[in-house]
Coordinates of C-alpha atoms in Angstrom, one line a residue:
S1 CA -61.3 43.1 -11.1
T2 CA -61.5 39.4 -12.0
R3 CA -58.6 39.1 -14.0
A4 CA -56.4 41.1 -11.8
T5 CA -57.3 38.6 -8.3
M6 CA -56.8 35.4 -10.6
L7 CA -52.9 36.9 -11.3
L8 CA -52.4 37.6 -7.5
A9 CA -53.3 34.5 -7.0
I10 CA -51.2 33.1 -9.5
A11 CA -48.5 34.9 -8.0
A12 CA -48.7 34.4 -4.4
S13 CA -48.8 29.9 -5.5
A14 CA -45.4 30.7 -7.3
L15 CA -44.1 32.5 -4.1
A16 CA -45.5 30.1 -2.1
P17 CA -42.7 27.6 -2.2
R18 CA -40.0 30.2 -1.2
L19 CA -41.9 31.4 1.1
A20 CA -41.6 28.1 3.3
L21 CA -38.3 27.9 3.3
R22 CA -38.2 30.6 5.8
A23 CA -38.7 29.3 9.0
A24 CA -40.8 31.9 11.0
P25 CA -38.9 32.8 14.4
G26 CA -40.6 30.0 16.9
A27 CA -41.8 27.9 13.8
S28 CA -41.1 24.7 13.0
P29 CA -37.9 23.9 10.5
H30 CA -39.9 20.8 9.4
A31 CA -41.4 21.5 6.1
A32 CA -38.5 22.9 5.3
S33 CA -35.9 20.6 5.7
C34 CA -37.6 18.2 3.6
V35 CA -36.1 20.1 0.6
R36 CA -32.8 21.6 2.1
M37 CA -29.6 20.9 0.6
A38 CA -27.4 18.8 2.3
A39 CA -24.1 21.3 2.2
P40 CA -20.8 19.5 0.2
E41 CA -18.5 18.1 1.3
E42 CA -15.0 20.1 0.4
F43 CA -11.5 18.5 -0.9
D44 CA -8.9 19.2 -2.6
Y45 CA -8.4 15.8 -4.1
L46 CA -11.1 13.6 -5.0
V47 CA -10.5 10.2 -6.3
I48 CA -13.0 8.1 -8.0
G49 CA -11.7 4.3 -8.3
G50 CA -10.3 2.6 -5.0
G51 CA -8.2 0.5 -7.0
S52 CA -4.1 0.5 -6.6
G53 CA -3.2 3.7 -8.8
G54 CA -6.3 5.6 -6.6
I55 CA -5.6 5.3 -3.5
A56 CA -1.6 5.3 -4.1
S57 CA -2.7 8.9 -5.2
A58 CA -4.6 10.0 -3.0
R59 CA -2.0 8.5 0.1
R60 CA 0.3 10.9 -2.3
A61 CA -1.8 13.6 -2.1
A62 CA -2.6 13.2 0.9
A63 CA 0.8 13.4 2.1
H64 CA 2.0 16.4 0.9
G65 CA -1.4 18.3 2.8
A66 CA -4.0 18.0 0.3
R67 CA -7.6 16.5 1.8
A68 CA -8.1 14.0 -0.2
C69 CA -11.2 11.4 -0.9
V70 CA -11.0 8.1 -2.3
I71 CA -15.1 6.5 -3.7
E72 CA -15.7 3.3 -4.8
R73 CA -18.1 0.9 -5.1
S74 CA -16.7 -2.5 -4.3
R75 CA -13.9 -3.7 -2.8
L76 CA -10.9 -1.6 -1.7
G77 CA -7.9 -2.4 -3.8
G78 CA -8.8 -3.2 -7.1
T79 CA -8.6 -5.5 -10.2
C80 CA -5.1 -6.6 -9.2
V81 CA -6.1 -7.6 -5.1
N82 CA -9.4 -9.4 -5.6
V83 CA -9.9 -10.9 -9.4
G84 CA -6.2 -10.3 -10.7
C85 CA -2.7 -10.8 -9.2
V86 CA -2.7 -11.6 -5.6
P87 CA -6.1 -14.8 -5.7
K88 CA -4.1 -15.9 -9.3
K89 CA -0.4 -16.0 -7.2
V90 CA -2.7 -18.3 -4.8
M91 CA -4.4 -20.8 -7.0
F92 CA -1.0 -21.3 -9.3
N93 CA 0.5 -21.8 -5.9
A94 CA -1.9 -24.4 -5.2
A95 CA -1.2 -26.0 -9.1
T96 CA 2.2 -26.1 -8.4
V97 CA 2.3 -27.7 -5.1
L98 CA -0.5 -30.6 -6.7
E99 CA 2.5 -31.2 -9.7
M100 CA 4.8 -31.4 -7.5
I101 CA 3.4 -34.3 -5.4
H102 CA 2.2 -35.6 -9.5
Q103 CA 6.2 -35.6 -9.9
S104 CA 7.4 -36.5 -6.3
E105 CA 7.4 -40.4 -7.8
G106 CA 10.4 -38.8 -10.2
Y107 CA 12.3 -38.4 -7.2
G108 CA 12.4 -42.0 -4.8
I109 CA 9.3 -40.0 -3.1
S110 CA 6.0 -41.7 -2.6
V111 CA 2.9 -39.6 -1.6
G112 CA -0.4 -41.4 -1.4
G113 CA -4.3 -39.9 -1.2
A114 CA -3.0 -36.7 -2.1
S115 CA -6.8 -34.8 -3.4
F116 CA -7.9 -31.2 -4.3
D117 CA -10.7 -29.1 -2.2
M118 CA -11.4 -26.2 -4.5
K119 CA -14.2 -25.0 -1.2
A120 CA -11.3 -25.2 0.8
I121 CA -8.8 -23.2 -0.7
K122 CA -11.1 -20.6 -2.0
A123 CA -12.6 -19.8 1.6
K124 CA -8.9 -19.3 2.4
R125 CA -7.9 -17.1 -1.0
D126 CA -10.8 -15.1 0.0
A127 CA -10.4 -14.4 3.6
Y128 CA -6.9 -13.1 2.6
V129 CA -7.8 -11.1 -0.1
T130 CA -10.3 -9.5 2.8
R131 CA -8.1 -8.8 5.0
L132 CA -5.4 -7.1 2.4
N133 CA -9.4 -4.9 2.0
G134 CA -9.1 -4.3 5.7
I135 CA -5.6 -3.4 5.5
Y136 CA -6.1 -1.2 2.1
A137 CA -8.8 0.8 4.4
N138 CA -6.4 1.2 7.6
N139 CA -3.4 2.6 5.2
L140 CA -6.2 5.1 3.7
A141 CA -7.3 6.1 7.6
N142 CA -3.5 6.4 8.7
S143 CA -2.9 7.9 5.5
D144 CA -5.7 11.2 6.8
V145 CA -8.3 10.1 3.3
T146 CA -11.6 9.9 3.6
F147 CA -13.6 7.3 2.3
V148 CA -16.6 7.4 0.4
E149 CA -18.7 3.7 -0.3
G150 CA -20.9 4.1 -3.5
D151 CA -21.4 4.8 -7.4
A152 CA -20.1 8.4 -8.2
R153 CA -22.3 10.5 -10.5
F154 CA -21.2 14.2 -11.6
T155 CA -23.4 16.6 -10.6
G156 CA -20.9 19.3 -12.2
P157 CA -18.4 20.4 -12.9
K158 CA -15.6 19.0 -10.2
T159 CA -18.9 17.7 -8.1
V160 CA -19.8 14.6 -7.6
A161 CA -22.4 13.0 -5.6
V162 CA -22.1 9.2 -3.7
G163 CA -25.6 8.5 -2.3
D164 CA -27.3 11.4 -0.6
R165 CA -24.2 13.1 0.0
T166 CA -22.5 15.6 -2.2
L167 CA -18.6 16.1 -2.7
T168 CA -16.7 18.5 -4.5
G169 CA -13.0 18.6 -5.2
K170 CA -10.8 21.4 -6.4
S171 CA -9.0 18.6 -8.9
V172 CA -10.4 15.0 -9.3
L173 CA -9.6 11.7 -11.3
I174 CA -10.9 9.1 -12.7
A175 CA -9.5 5.7 -11.6
V176 CA -12.3 3.3 -12.8
G177 CA -10.1 0.7 -14.0
G178 CA -11.4 -1.6 -16.1
R179 CA -13.4 -4.8 -16.6
P180 CA -13.0 -8.6 -18.6
S181 CA -14.8 -8.1 -22.0
V182 CA -16.9 -10.5 -23.6
P183 CA -16.7 -11.5 -27.0
D184 CA -19.6 -10.4 -29.0
I185 CA -21.3 -14.0 -30.4
P186 CA -24.6 -16.0 -29.2
G187 CA -24.3 -17.3 -25.5
A188 CA -21.0 -15.7 -24.6
A189 CA -22.7 -13.6 -22.1
E190 CA -25.1 -16.2 -21.1
L191 CA -23.2 -19.6 -21.1
G192 CA -19.6 -18.4 -20.9
I193 CA -18.1 -16.8 -17.6
T194 CA -14.7 -14.5 -17.5
S195 CA -11.6 -14.4 -15.6
D196 CA -13.2 -12.7 -12.5
G197 CA -15.4 -15.6 -13.0
F198 CA -13.0 -18.5 -12.4
F199 CA -12.6 -17.3 -8.9
E200 CA -16.3 -18.2 -8.3
L201 CA -15.9 -21.3 -9.0
D202 CA -16.4 -23.8 -6.0
S203 CA -15.7 -26.8 -7.7
V204 CA -13.4 -27.8 -10.9
P205 CA -15.0 -28.5 -14.0
D206 CA -14.4 -31.9 -15.4
R207 CA -13.9 -30.1 -18.9
V208 CA -13.2 -26.3 -19.8
A209 CA -13.1 -24.6 -22.6
V210 CA -10.7 -21.7 -22.2
I211 CA -10.7 -19.3 -25.2
G212 CA -8.0 -16.6 -25.7
S213 CA -5.0 -17.1 -26.6
G214 CA -2.9 -14.0 -24.3
Y215 CA -1.1 -14.2 -21.0
I216 CA -4.4 -14.6 -18.6
A217 CA -5.8 -17.7 -20.3
V218 CA -2.7 -19.5 -20.8
E219 CA -1.9 -19.2 -16.9
L220 CA -6.0 -20.2 -16.2
A221 CA -5.7 -23.3 -18.5
G222 CA -2.4 -24.0 -17.1
I223 CA -4.0 -24.0 -13.7
L224 CA -7.3 -25.6 -14.1
Q225 CA -5.5 -28.7 -15.6
V226 CA -3.1 -29.2 -12.9
L227 CA -6.2 -29.0 -10.8
G228 CA -8.1 -31.7 -12.3
S229 CA -10.1 -30.0 -15.5
K230 CA -9.4 -31.0 -19.2
V231 CA -8.7 -28.1 -20.9
D232 CA -9.1 -27.5 -24.3
L233 CA -7.2 -24.0 -25.5
F234 CA -9.6 -22.3 -28.4
I235 CA -6.6 -19.9 -30.0
R236 CA -7.6 -18.3 -33.6
G237 CA -3.8 -17.9 -34.8
A238 CA -1.1 -20.7 -34.9
T239 CA 0.4 -19.9 -31.3
P240 CA -0.8 -18.5 -27.8
L241 CA 1.0 -15.5 -26.4
R242 CA 2.0 -14.5 -30.4
S243 CA 3.7 -11.2 -29.0
M244 CA 6.3 -13.7 -27.3
E245 CA 9.6 -14.0 -28.0
S246 CA 8.8 -17.5 -30.3
D247 CA 11.3 -19.6 -28.8
V248 CA 10.1 -19.4 -25.8
V249 CA 6.0 -19.5 -26.7
E250 CA 7.6 -22.7 -29.1
R251 CA 9.3 -24.6 -25.6
L252 CA 5.5 -23.3 -23.9
V253 CA 3.4 -24.8 -26.2
G254 CA 4.9 -28.4 -25.9
E255 CA 5.3 -28.1 -22.7
M256 CA 1.1 -27.4 -22.1
E257 CA 0.8 -30.3 -24.6
A258 CA 2.7 -32.7 -22.6
A259 CA 0.5 -31.3 -19.1
G260 CA -2.6 -32.8 -21.5
I261 CA -4.2 -29.2 -22.5
S262 CA -5.2 -29.3 -26.2
I263 CA -4.6 -26.4 -28.1
V264 CA -7.9 -26.2 -31.0
R265 CA -7.0 -23.3 -33.6
G266 CA -10.0 -22.2 -34.6
E267 CA -12.1 -19.1 -33.8
A268 CA -15.4 -19.4 -31.6
E269 CA -18.4 -18.2 -33.5
A270 CA -21.6 -19.0 -30.8
I271 CA -21.4 -20.9 -27.5
S272 CA -24.8 -23.2 -27.4
G273 CA -26.2 -25.7 -24.5
D274 CA -27.2 -25.1 -21.2
A275 CA -25.7 -25.0 -17.2
A276 CA -24.4 -28.1 -17.5
S277 CA -22.5 -28.7 -20.3
K278 CA -21.9 -26.3 -23.2
T279 CA -20.6 -26.6 -26.8
V280 CA -18.2 -24.3 -28.4
V281 CA -19.0 -23.9 -31.9
L282 CA -16.2 -23.1 -34.5
K283 CA -16.1 -20.6 -37.7
D284 CA -15.8 -21.2 -41.2
G285 CA -17.1 -24.8 -41.2
K286 CA -14.3 -26.2 -38.8
G287 CA -17.0 -28.3 -36.7
E288 CA -17.6 -27.8 -32.8
R289 CA -16.3 -28.6 -29.7
G290 CA -18.5 -29.6 -26.4
G291 CA -19.9 -30.9 -23.8
Y292 CA -17.8 -28.4 -21.4
G293 CA -18.6 -27.7 -17.6
Q294 CA -17.3 -24.0 -18.0
V295 CA -16.3 -21.7 -21.4
L296 CA -14.4 -19.1 -19.6

């Protein structure tokens, strides 16, 4: 009957994709291969994140016989190596050398014609960090840890996809680290930079507003001031580093102000302006400060 014929046609249509995957002897496998999924790569230990913690954990697991894999979408080494302790110490050392030159006359030493080249130190610093990235990659290889570059996406329990690869692990460590937070105020995301952005600077800004009272803000304010910027440090409370020893902080504030850093007490409400000149607007009618080349 017509109805029976229609049912047979529907059934044949539903079965066709399955039958197409069964390559007959001598038949071309190309049609089937376009939909065949690659077999998952199996590991004892998957680590998502190639920072200091993730790498150390994977290498230790491998040393105990585990088949380990590290997945990282960016540069190996994490925050400390790439946009934290290591490049910051390079900039701190550069500022220290320049500060010693500034103070040399007090020790009877005359140093003339000294200048600072931000592009030069950035190139050397970046090359140093790149070398460290390579050392981390070699350490993984020497420890028999597989390295996969890309974004990891969970597709099931203990299963992740990285590009067109599927990886499974008996255990999975999520060690993706963190990123700088941007204040939820108008203009901050568009006109401000974070500590990551500090390491992208290839020139010393004439004027800088540093918003924050923690140790990163204090460190970068001091470095920029010595390198040639005029720095204003914006803090909400009475002093920076409020959780640290008060006597030490009091001495530090005196040294910062003596070095030329202006401490502005007030909470930022908005950042306005453009790429060339930015203004920090304060809450509670405390006014505004402007003319900044960078707001950090």
